[in-house]
Short mmCIF file of C-alpha atoms in Angstrom, two decimals:
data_model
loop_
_atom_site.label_atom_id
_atom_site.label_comp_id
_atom_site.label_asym_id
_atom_site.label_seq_id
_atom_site.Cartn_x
_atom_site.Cartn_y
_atom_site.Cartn_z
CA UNK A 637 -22.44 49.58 38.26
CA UNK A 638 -23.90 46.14 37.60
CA UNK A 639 -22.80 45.40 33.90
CA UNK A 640 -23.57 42.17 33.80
CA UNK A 641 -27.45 43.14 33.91
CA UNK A 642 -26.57 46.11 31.44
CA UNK A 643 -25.08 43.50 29.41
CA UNK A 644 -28.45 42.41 27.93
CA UNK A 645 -30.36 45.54 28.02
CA UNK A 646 -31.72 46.62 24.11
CA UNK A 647 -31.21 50.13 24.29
CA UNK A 648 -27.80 50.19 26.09
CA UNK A 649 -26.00 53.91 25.24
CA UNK A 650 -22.99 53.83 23.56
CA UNK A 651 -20.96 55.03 26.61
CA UNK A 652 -21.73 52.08 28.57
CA UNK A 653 -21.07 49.78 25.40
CA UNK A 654 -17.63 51.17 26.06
CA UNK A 655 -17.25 50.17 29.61
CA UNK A 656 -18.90 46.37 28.39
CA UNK A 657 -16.34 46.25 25.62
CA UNK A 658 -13.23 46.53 27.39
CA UNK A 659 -14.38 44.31 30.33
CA UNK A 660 -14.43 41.56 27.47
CA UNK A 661 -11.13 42.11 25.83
CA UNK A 662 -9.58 41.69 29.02
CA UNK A 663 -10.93 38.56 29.58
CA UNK A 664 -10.43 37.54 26.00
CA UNK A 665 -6.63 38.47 26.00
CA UNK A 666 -6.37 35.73 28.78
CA UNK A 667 -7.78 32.87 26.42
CA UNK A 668 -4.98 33.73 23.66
CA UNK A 669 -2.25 31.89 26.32
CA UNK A 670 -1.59 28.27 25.63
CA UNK A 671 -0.31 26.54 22.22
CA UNK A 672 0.03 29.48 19.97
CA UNK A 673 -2.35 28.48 16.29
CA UNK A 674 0.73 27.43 14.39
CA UNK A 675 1.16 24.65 16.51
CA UNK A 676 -2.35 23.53 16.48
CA UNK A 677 -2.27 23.29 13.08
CA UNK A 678 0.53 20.77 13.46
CA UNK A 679 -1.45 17.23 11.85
CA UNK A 680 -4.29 18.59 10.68
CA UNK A 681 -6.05 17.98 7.52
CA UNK A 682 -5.92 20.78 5.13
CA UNK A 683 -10.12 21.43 5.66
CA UNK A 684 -9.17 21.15 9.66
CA UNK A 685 -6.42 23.86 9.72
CA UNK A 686 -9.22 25.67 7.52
CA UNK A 687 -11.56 25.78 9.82
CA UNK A 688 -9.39 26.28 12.82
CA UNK A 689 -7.98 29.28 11.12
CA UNK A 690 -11.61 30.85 10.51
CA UNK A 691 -12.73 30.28 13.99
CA UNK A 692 -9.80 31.77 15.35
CA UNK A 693 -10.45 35.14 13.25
CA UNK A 694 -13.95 35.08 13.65
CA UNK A 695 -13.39 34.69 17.42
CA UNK A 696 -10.97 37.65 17.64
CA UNK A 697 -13.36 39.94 16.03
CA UNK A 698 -16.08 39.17 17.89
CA UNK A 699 -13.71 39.83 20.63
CA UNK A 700 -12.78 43.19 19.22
CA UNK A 701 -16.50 44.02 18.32
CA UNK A 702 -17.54 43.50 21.90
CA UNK A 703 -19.76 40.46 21.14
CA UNK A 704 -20.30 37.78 23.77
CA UNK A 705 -18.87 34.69 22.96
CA UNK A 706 -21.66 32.52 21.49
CA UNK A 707 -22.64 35.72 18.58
CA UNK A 708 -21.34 33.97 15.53
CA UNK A 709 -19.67 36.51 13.24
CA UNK A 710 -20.01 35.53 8.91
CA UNK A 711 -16.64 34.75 7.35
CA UNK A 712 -18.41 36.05 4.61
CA UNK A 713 -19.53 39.68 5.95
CA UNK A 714 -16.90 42.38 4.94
CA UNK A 715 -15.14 44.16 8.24
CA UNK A 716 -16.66 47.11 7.06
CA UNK A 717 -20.16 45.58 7.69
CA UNK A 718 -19.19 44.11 10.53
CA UNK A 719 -18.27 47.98 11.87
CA UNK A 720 -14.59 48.16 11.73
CA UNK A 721 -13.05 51.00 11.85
CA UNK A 722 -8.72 52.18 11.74
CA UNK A 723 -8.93 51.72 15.62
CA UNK A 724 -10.11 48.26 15.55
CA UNK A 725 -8.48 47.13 12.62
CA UNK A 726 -5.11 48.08 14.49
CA UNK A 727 -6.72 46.08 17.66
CA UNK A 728 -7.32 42.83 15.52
CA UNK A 729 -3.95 42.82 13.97
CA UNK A 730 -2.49 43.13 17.17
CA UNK A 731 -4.49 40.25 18.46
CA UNK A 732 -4.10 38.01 15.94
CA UNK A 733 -0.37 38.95 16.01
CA UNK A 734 -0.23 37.44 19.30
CA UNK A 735 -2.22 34.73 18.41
CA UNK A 736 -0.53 33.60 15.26
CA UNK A 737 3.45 34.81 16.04
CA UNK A 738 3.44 36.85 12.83
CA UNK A 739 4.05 39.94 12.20
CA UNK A 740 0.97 41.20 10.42
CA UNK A 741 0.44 44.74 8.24
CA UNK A 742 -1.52 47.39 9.56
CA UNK A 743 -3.98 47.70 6.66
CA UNK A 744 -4.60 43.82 6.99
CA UNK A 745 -8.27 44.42 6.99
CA UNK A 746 -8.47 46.36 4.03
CA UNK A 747 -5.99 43.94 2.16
CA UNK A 748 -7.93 40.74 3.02
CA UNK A 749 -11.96 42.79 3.47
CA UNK A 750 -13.72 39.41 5.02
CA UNK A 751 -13.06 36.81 7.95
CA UNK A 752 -12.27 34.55 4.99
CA UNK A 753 -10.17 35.98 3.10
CA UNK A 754 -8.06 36.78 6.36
CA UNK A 755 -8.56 33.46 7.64
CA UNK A 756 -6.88 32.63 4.25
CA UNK A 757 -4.01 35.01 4.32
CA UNK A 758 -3.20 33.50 7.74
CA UNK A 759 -3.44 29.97 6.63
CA UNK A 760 -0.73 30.55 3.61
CA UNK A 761 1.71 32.95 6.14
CA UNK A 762 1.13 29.60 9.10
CA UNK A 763 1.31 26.45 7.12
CA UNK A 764 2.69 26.93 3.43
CA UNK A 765 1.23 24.63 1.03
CA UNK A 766 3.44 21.05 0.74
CA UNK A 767 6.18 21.27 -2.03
CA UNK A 768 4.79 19.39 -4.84
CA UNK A 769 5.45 16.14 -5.59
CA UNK A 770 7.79 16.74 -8.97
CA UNK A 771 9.59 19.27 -6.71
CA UNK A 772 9.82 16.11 -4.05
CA UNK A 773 11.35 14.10 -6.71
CA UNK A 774 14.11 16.58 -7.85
CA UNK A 775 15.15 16.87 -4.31
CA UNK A 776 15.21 13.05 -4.00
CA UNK A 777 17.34 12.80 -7.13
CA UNK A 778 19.91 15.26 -5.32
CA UNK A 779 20.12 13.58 -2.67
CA UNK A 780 20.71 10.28 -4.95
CA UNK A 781 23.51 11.78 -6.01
CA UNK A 782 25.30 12.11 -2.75
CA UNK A 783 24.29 8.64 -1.33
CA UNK A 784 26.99 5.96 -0.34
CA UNK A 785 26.68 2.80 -2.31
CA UNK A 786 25.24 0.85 0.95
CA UNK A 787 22.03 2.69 0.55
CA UNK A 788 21.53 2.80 -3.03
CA UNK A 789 20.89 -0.62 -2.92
CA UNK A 790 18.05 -0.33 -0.42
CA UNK A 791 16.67 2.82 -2.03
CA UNK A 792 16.84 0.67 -5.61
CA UNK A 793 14.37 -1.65 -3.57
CA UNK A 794 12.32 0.29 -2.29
CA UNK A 795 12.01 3.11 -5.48
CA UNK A 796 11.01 -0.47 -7.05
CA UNK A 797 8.15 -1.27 -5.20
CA UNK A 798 7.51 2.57 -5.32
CA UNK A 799 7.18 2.41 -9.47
CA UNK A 800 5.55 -1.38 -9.22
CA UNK A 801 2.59 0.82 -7.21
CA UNK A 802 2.25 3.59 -9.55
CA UNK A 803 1.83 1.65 -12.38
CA UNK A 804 -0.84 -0.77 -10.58
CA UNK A 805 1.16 -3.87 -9.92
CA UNK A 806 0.93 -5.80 -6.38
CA UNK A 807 4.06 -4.46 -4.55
CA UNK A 808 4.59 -7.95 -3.42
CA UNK A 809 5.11 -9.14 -6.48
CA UNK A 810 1.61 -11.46 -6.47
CA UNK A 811 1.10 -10.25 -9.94
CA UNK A 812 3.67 -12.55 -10.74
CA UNK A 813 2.30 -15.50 -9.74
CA UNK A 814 -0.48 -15.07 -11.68
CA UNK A 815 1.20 -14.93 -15.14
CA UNK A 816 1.66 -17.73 -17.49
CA UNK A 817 4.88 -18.85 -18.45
CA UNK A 818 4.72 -16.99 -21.65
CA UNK A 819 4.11 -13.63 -19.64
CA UNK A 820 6.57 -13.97 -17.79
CA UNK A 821 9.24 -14.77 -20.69
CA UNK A 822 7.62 -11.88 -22.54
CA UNK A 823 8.30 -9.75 -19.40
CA UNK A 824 12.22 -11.16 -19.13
CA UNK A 825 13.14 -10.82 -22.56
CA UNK A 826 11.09 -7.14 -22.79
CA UNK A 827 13.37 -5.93 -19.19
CA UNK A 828 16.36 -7.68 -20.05
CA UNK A 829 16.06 -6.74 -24.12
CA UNK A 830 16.52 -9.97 -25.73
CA UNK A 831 15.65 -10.26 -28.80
#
């Protein structure tokens, strides 16, 4: 049976759809070897590892639906639209499973109903969002704590020129050279609280 030909025919019966299907996981499970998506997402921007996540769900169920590889599923369209059923549902877990090194729920489909909204799940499970930047902070002043007095100096420095940028000021220190000479003993007297 030539199903390369029946590949393209309009009113192709279920039964063969079948025989089409499966000829195109198999081939499909073969792509999913190489660097698994959690290291792909390794220094990416935040809209990269976005899209990298959607295309690699979208891909998988067009995989799982039996479409060739240019039909472009919606990350939009709900899985129900799209024709899922319990049986495939199971089949895209298990793909993406493999693909993403998680261990994913059965009822992940019905939990996350669109490409996007999985693609999103994914994203959070692969690449947590950074710790924020007050969290950061409270980490660096533990470790403050606990440093030796040879790098406190340094990190005085440098936390310096950290606080000079934040407020606006040249980290170089330029801004001084631009002050007058009452600025500056304005500046002196105000750090070193003279009165």
């Amino acid at each position: 049976m030539d199903t390369a030909r029946l590949q393209h025919h309009p009113a192709l019966p279920p039964v063969l759809r079948g025989l089409l299907r499966g000829r195109r996981r198999a081939t499909a499970s073969a792509a999913l070897s190489g660097p698994s998506l959690a290291e792909r997402l390794e220094g990416l921007t935040a809209e990269q590892r976005t899209a990298l996540v959607l295309e690699a769900v979208t891909a998988n169920v067009s995989t799982v639906l039996g479409h060739a590889a240019g039909d472009a599923v919606g990350g939009t369209q709900t899985f129900r639209d799209l024709g899922f059923d319990s049986l495939t549902a199971v089949e895209l877990r298990n793909r993406l499973n493999t693909a993403t090194g998680l261990r994913l729920s059965a009822t992940l489909i019905f939990d996350h109903p669109t490409p996007a909204a999985l693609a999103e799940h994914l994203l959070e499970q692969l690449a947590p969002a950074a710790p924020s930047v007050l969290a950061e902070l409270e980490r660096l002043e533990a470790a403050v704590a606990t440093a030796g007095a040879a790098d406190l100096a340094t990190l005085a420095t440098r936390l310096t020129t950290l606080v000079r940028t934040l407020a606006g000021a040249d980290a170089d220190g330029s801004d001084l050279e631009a002050a007058t000479d009452d600025e500056l003993f304005e500046t002196l007297d105000t750090e070193l609280s003279i009165s």
